PDB file of C-alpha atoms in Angstrom:
ATOM      1  CA  MET A   1     -31.265  13.403 -83.535  1.00  0.00           C
ATOM      2  CA  LEU A   2     -34.331  14.155 -85.456  1.00  0.00           C
ATOM      3  CA  ILE A   3     -34.427  17.832 -85.294  1.00  0.00           C
ATOM      4  CA  LYS A   4     -30.740  18.728 -86.519  1.00  0.00           C
ATOM      5  CA  ASP A   5     -28.844  21.249 -84.291  1.00  0.00           C
ATOM      6  CA  PHE A   6     -31.917  21.755 -81.837  1.00  0.00           C
ATOM      7  CA  TYR A   7     -30.135  20.783 -78.723  1.00  0.00           C
ATOM      8  CA  ARG A   8     -26.793  19.554 -77.540  1.00  0.00           C
ATOM      9  CA  VAL A   9     -26.177  17.028 -74.770  1.00  0.00           C
ATOM     10  CA  VAL A  10     -23.726  18.556 -72.232  1.00  0.00           C
ATOM     11  CA  SER A  11     -23.674  15.526 -69.920  1.00  0.00           C
ATOM     12  CA  ILE A  12     -25.653  12.231 -68.968  1.00  0.00           C
ATOM     13  CA  GLN A  13     -24.726  10.709 -65.555  1.00  0.00           C
ATOM     14  CA  ASN A  14     -26.148   7.493 -63.997  1.00  0.00           C
ATOM     15  CA  GLU A  15     -27.646   8.304 -60.720  1.00  0.00           C
ATOM     16  CA  GLU A  16     -28.931   6.220 -57.939  1.00  0.00           C
ATOM     17  CA  THR A  17     -32.572   6.538 -59.087  1.00  0.00           C
ATOM     18  CA  GLY A  18     -31.947   6.735 -62.920  1.00  0.00           C
ATOM     19  CA  TYR A  19     -30.257   9.043 -65.276  1.00  0.00           C
ATOM     20  CA  GLN A  20     -29.856  12.944 -65.274  1.00  0.00           C
ATOM     21  CA  ALA A  21     -28.909  14.643 -68.543  1.00  0.00           C
ATOM     22  CA  VAL A  22     -27.868  18.473 -69.104  1.00  0.00           C
ATOM     23  CA  ILE A  23     -28.903  19.654 -72.443  1.00  0.00           C
ATOM     24  CA  GLU A  24     -28.572  23.261 -74.007  1.00  0.00           C
ATOM     25  CA  LEU A  25     -31.052  24.445 -76.476  1.00  0.00           C
ATOM     26  CA  ASN A  26     -30.140  26.200 -79.728  1.00  0.00           C
ATOM     27  CA  LYS A  27     -32.142  29.391 -79.061  1.00  0.00           C
ATOM     28  CA  GLU A  28     -31.762  30.491 -82.620  1.00  0.00           C
ATOM     29  CA  HIS A  29     -33.191  27.183 -84.100  1.00  0.00           C
ATOM     30  CA  ALA A  30     -35.789  27.595 -86.730  1.00  0.00           C
ATOM     31  CA  VAL A  31     -38.186  25.737 -84.667  1.00  0.00           C
ATOM     32  CA  PHE A  32     -38.818  28.784 -82.247  1.00  0.00           C
ATOM     33  CA  ASP A  33     -39.393  31.190 -85.333  1.00  0.00           C
ATOM     34  CA  GLY A  34     -42.716  29.269 -85.883  1.00  0.00           C
ATOM     35  CA  HIS A  35     -43.611  28.519 -82.227  1.00  0.00           C
ATOM     36  CA  PHE A  36     -44.143  31.438 -81.752  1.00  0.00           C
ATOM     37  CA  PRO A  37     -42.970  34.527 -83.695  1.00  0.00           C
ATOM     38  CA  ASP A  38     -41.593  37.065 -81.375  1.00  0.00           C
ATOM     39  CA  ASN A  39     -42.466  34.963 -78.192  1.00  0.00           C
ATOM     40  CA  PRO A  40     -40.474  31.579 -78.484  1.00  0.00           C
ATOM     41  CA  VAL A  41     -41.841  28.617 -76.700  1.00  0.00           C
ATOM     42  CA  MET A  42     -40.392  25.136 -76.515  1.00  0.00           C
ATOM     43  CA  PRO A  43     -42.863  22.902 -78.226  1.00  0.00           C
ATOM     44  CA  GLY A  44     -44.126  20.172 -76.026  1.00  0.00           C
ATOM     45  CA  VAL A  45     -43.578  17.329 -78.868  1.00  0.00           C
ATOM     46  CA  CYS A  46     -39.809  18.584 -78.898  1.00  0.00           C
ATOM     47  CA  MET A  47     -39.667  17.677 -75.176  1.00  0.00           C
ATOM     48  CA  ILE A  48     -41.105  14.507 -75.857  1.00  0.00           C
ATOM     49  CA  GLN A  49     -38.722  13.727 -78.519  1.00  0.00           C
ATOM     50  CA  ILE A  50     -35.800  14.707 -76.470  1.00  0.00           C
ATOM     51  CA  ILE A  51     -36.866  12.270 -73.678  1.00  0.00           C
ATOM     52  CA  LYS A  52     -36.966   9.466 -76.179  1.00  0.00           C
ATOM     53  CA  GLU A  53     -33.573  10.374 -77.977  1.00  0.00           C
ATOM     54  CA  LEU A  54     -31.921  10.418 -74.443  1.00  0.00           C
ATOM     55  CA  VAL A  55     -33.537   6.963 -73.601  1.00  0.00           C
ATOM     56  CA  GLU A  56     -32.447   5.680 -76.969  1.00  0.00           C
ATOM     57  CA  SER A  57     -28.673   7.053 -76.309  1.00  0.00           C
ATOM     58  CA  THR A  58     -28.743   5.553 -72.969  1.00  0.00           C
ATOM     59  CA  THR A  59     -29.776   2.103 -73.746  1.00  0.00           C
ATOM     60  CA  ARG A  60     -28.187   1.968 -77.252  1.00  0.00           C
ATOM     61  CA  LYS A  61     -31.631   0.821 -78.754  1.00  0.00           C
ATOM     62  CA  ILE A  62     -33.805   2.191 -81.579  1.00  0.00           C
ATOM     63  CA  LEU A  63     -37.312   2.786 -79.669  1.00  0.00           C
ATOM     64  CA  PHE A  64     -40.862   3.063 -80.852  1.00  0.00           C
ATOM     65  CA  MET A  65     -43.070   4.959 -78.459  1.00  0.00           C
ATOM     66  CA  GLN A  66     -45.888   2.848 -77.704  1.00  0.00           C
ATOM     67  CA  GLN A  67     -47.941   4.790 -74.818  1.00  0.00           C
ATOM     68  CA  VAL A  68     -47.716   8.024 -73.086  1.00  0.00           C
ATOM     69  CA  SER A  69     -49.576   8.708 -69.973  1.00  0.00           C
ATOM     70  CA  ASN A  70     -49.765  11.222 -67.346  1.00  0.00           C
ATOM     71  CA  VAL A  71     -48.098  14.005 -69.444  1.00  0.00           C
ATOM     72  CA  LYS A  72     -48.128  17.241 -67.547  1.00  0.00           C
ATOM     73  CA  PHE A  73     -46.705  20.520 -69.049  1.00  0.00           C
ATOM     74  CA  MET A  74     -46.258  22.530 -66.048  1.00  0.00           C
ATOM     75  CA  ALA A  75     -44.229  25.675 -67.132  1.00  0.00           C
ATOM     76  CA  LEU A  76     -43.268  27.390 -70.470  1.00  0.00           C
ATOM     77  CA  ILE A  77     -39.817  27.099 -71.544  1.00  0.00           C
ATOM     78  CA  ASN A  78     -38.594  30.370 -73.341  1.00  0.00           C
ATOM     79  CA  PRO A  79     -35.341  29.410 -75.134  1.00  0.00           C
ATOM     80  CA  GLN A  80     -34.245  33.031 -74.939  1.00  0.00           C
ATOM     81  CA  VAL A  81     -34.160  33.055 -71.130  1.00  0.00           C
ATOM     82  CA  GLU A  82     -33.421  29.254 -70.414  1.00  0.00           C
ATOM     83  CA  GLN A  83     -31.036  27.172 -72.761  1.00  0.00           C
ATOM     84  CA  THR A  84     -29.880  24.793 -70.014  1.00  0.00           C
ATOM     85  CA  LEU A  85     -32.557  21.963 -69.225  1.00  0.00           C
ATOM     86  CA  VAL A  86     -32.052  19.134 -66.784  1.00  0.00           C
ATOM     87  CA  VAL A  87     -33.815  16.154 -67.879  1.00  0.00           C
ATOM     88  CA  ASN A  88     -34.305  13.273 -65.365  1.00  0.00           C
ATOM     89  CA  PHE A  89     -35.385   9.777 -66.544  1.00  0.00           C
ATOM     90  CA  SER A  90     -35.506   6.277 -64.930  1.00  0.00           C
ATOM     91  CA  ILE A  91     -35.963   3.154 -66.880  1.00  0.00           C
ATOM     92  CA  GLU A  92     -37.713  -0.102 -66.137  1.00  0.00           C
ATOM     93  CA  GLU A  93     -37.407  -3.007 -68.505  1.00  0.00           C
ATOM     94  CA  GLN A  94     -40.320  -5.485 -68.486  1.00  0.00           C
ATOM     95  CA  GLU A  95     -40.023  -8.284 -71.177  1.00  0.00           C
ATOM     96  CA  ASP A  96     -39.909  -6.356 -74.488  1.00  0.00           C
ATOM     97  CA  LEU A  97     -41.115  -3.006 -73.020  1.00  0.00           C
ATOM     98  CA  LEU A  98     -39.121  -0.137 -71.548  1.00  0.00           C
ATOM     99  CA  LYS A  99     -41.228   2.031 -68.948  1.00  0.00           C
ATOM    100  CA  VAL A 100     -39.788   5.362 -68.365  1.00  0.00           C
ATOM    101  CA  LYS A 101     -40.617   8.102 -65.815  1.00  0.00           C
ATOM    102  CA  SER A 102     -39.051  11.479 -66.800  1.00  0.00           C
ATOM    103  CA  SER A 103     -39.127  15.014 -66.111  1.00  0.00           C
ATOM    104  CA  ILE A 104     -37.669  18.277 -67.630  1.00  0.00           C
ATOM    105  CA  GLN A 105     -36.825  21.149 -65.572  1.00  0.00           C
ATOM    106  CA  PHE A 106     -34.851  24.378 -65.726  1.00  0.00           C
ATOM    107  CA  GLN A 107     -33.343  26.008 -62.478  1.00  0.00           C
ATOM    108  CA  ASP A 108     -35.976  24.675 -59.837  1.00  0.00           C
ATOM    109  CA  VAL A 109     -38.875  24.769 -62.155  1.00  0.00           C
ATOM    110  CA  ILE A 110     -40.308  21.602 -63.641  1.00  0.00           C
ATOM    111  CA  ALA A 111     -41.564  22.178 -67.115  1.00  0.00           C
ATOM    112  CA  LEU A 112     -42.816  18.543 -68.016  1.00  0.00           C
ATOM    113  CA  LYS A 113     -43.595  15.355 -66.073  1.00  0.00           C
ATOM    114  CA  MET A 114     -44.279  12.196 -68.171  1.00  0.00           C
ATOM    115  CA  SER A 115     -44.698   8.374 -68.012  1.00  0.00           C
ATOM    116  CA  SER A 116     -44.052   6.332 -71.342  1.00  0.00           C
ATOM    117  CA  VAL A 117     -43.668   2.998 -72.736  1.00  0.00           C
ATOM    118  CA  TYR A 118     -41.369   2.037 -75.589  1.00  0.00           C
ATOM    119  CA  THR A 119     -40.809  -0.890 -77.636  1.00  0.00           C
ATOM    120  CA  GLN A 120     -37.583  -1.777 -79.232  1.00  0.00           C
ATOM    121  CA  LYS A 121     -37.743  -1.329 -83.204  1.00  0.00           C
TER     122      LYS A 121
END
């Protein structure tokens, strides 16, 4: 985990269309003190990093993000209100590349949609 104690994985399940992970944010983490004081918001770069780490955990590979496309931040995540997030992702392996389609949501609200490509380190 790049950011120590930022979140914990509650579960990862292999679904028909990919994987579904449930994670819990540490609402007391120092990241939220700076982003933003008195109005914490989950940084977009942290959401992208969480997806990368979950894909690495699932594939048991160390990955390098080669490309990100179609990143859509659709809702703010306030860790004081929403600590439990659902991360859905599918992985398509093509030669030396892993193509990942992912989303992060809380309750029925989609916070992020993203397509990314990774290479193995």
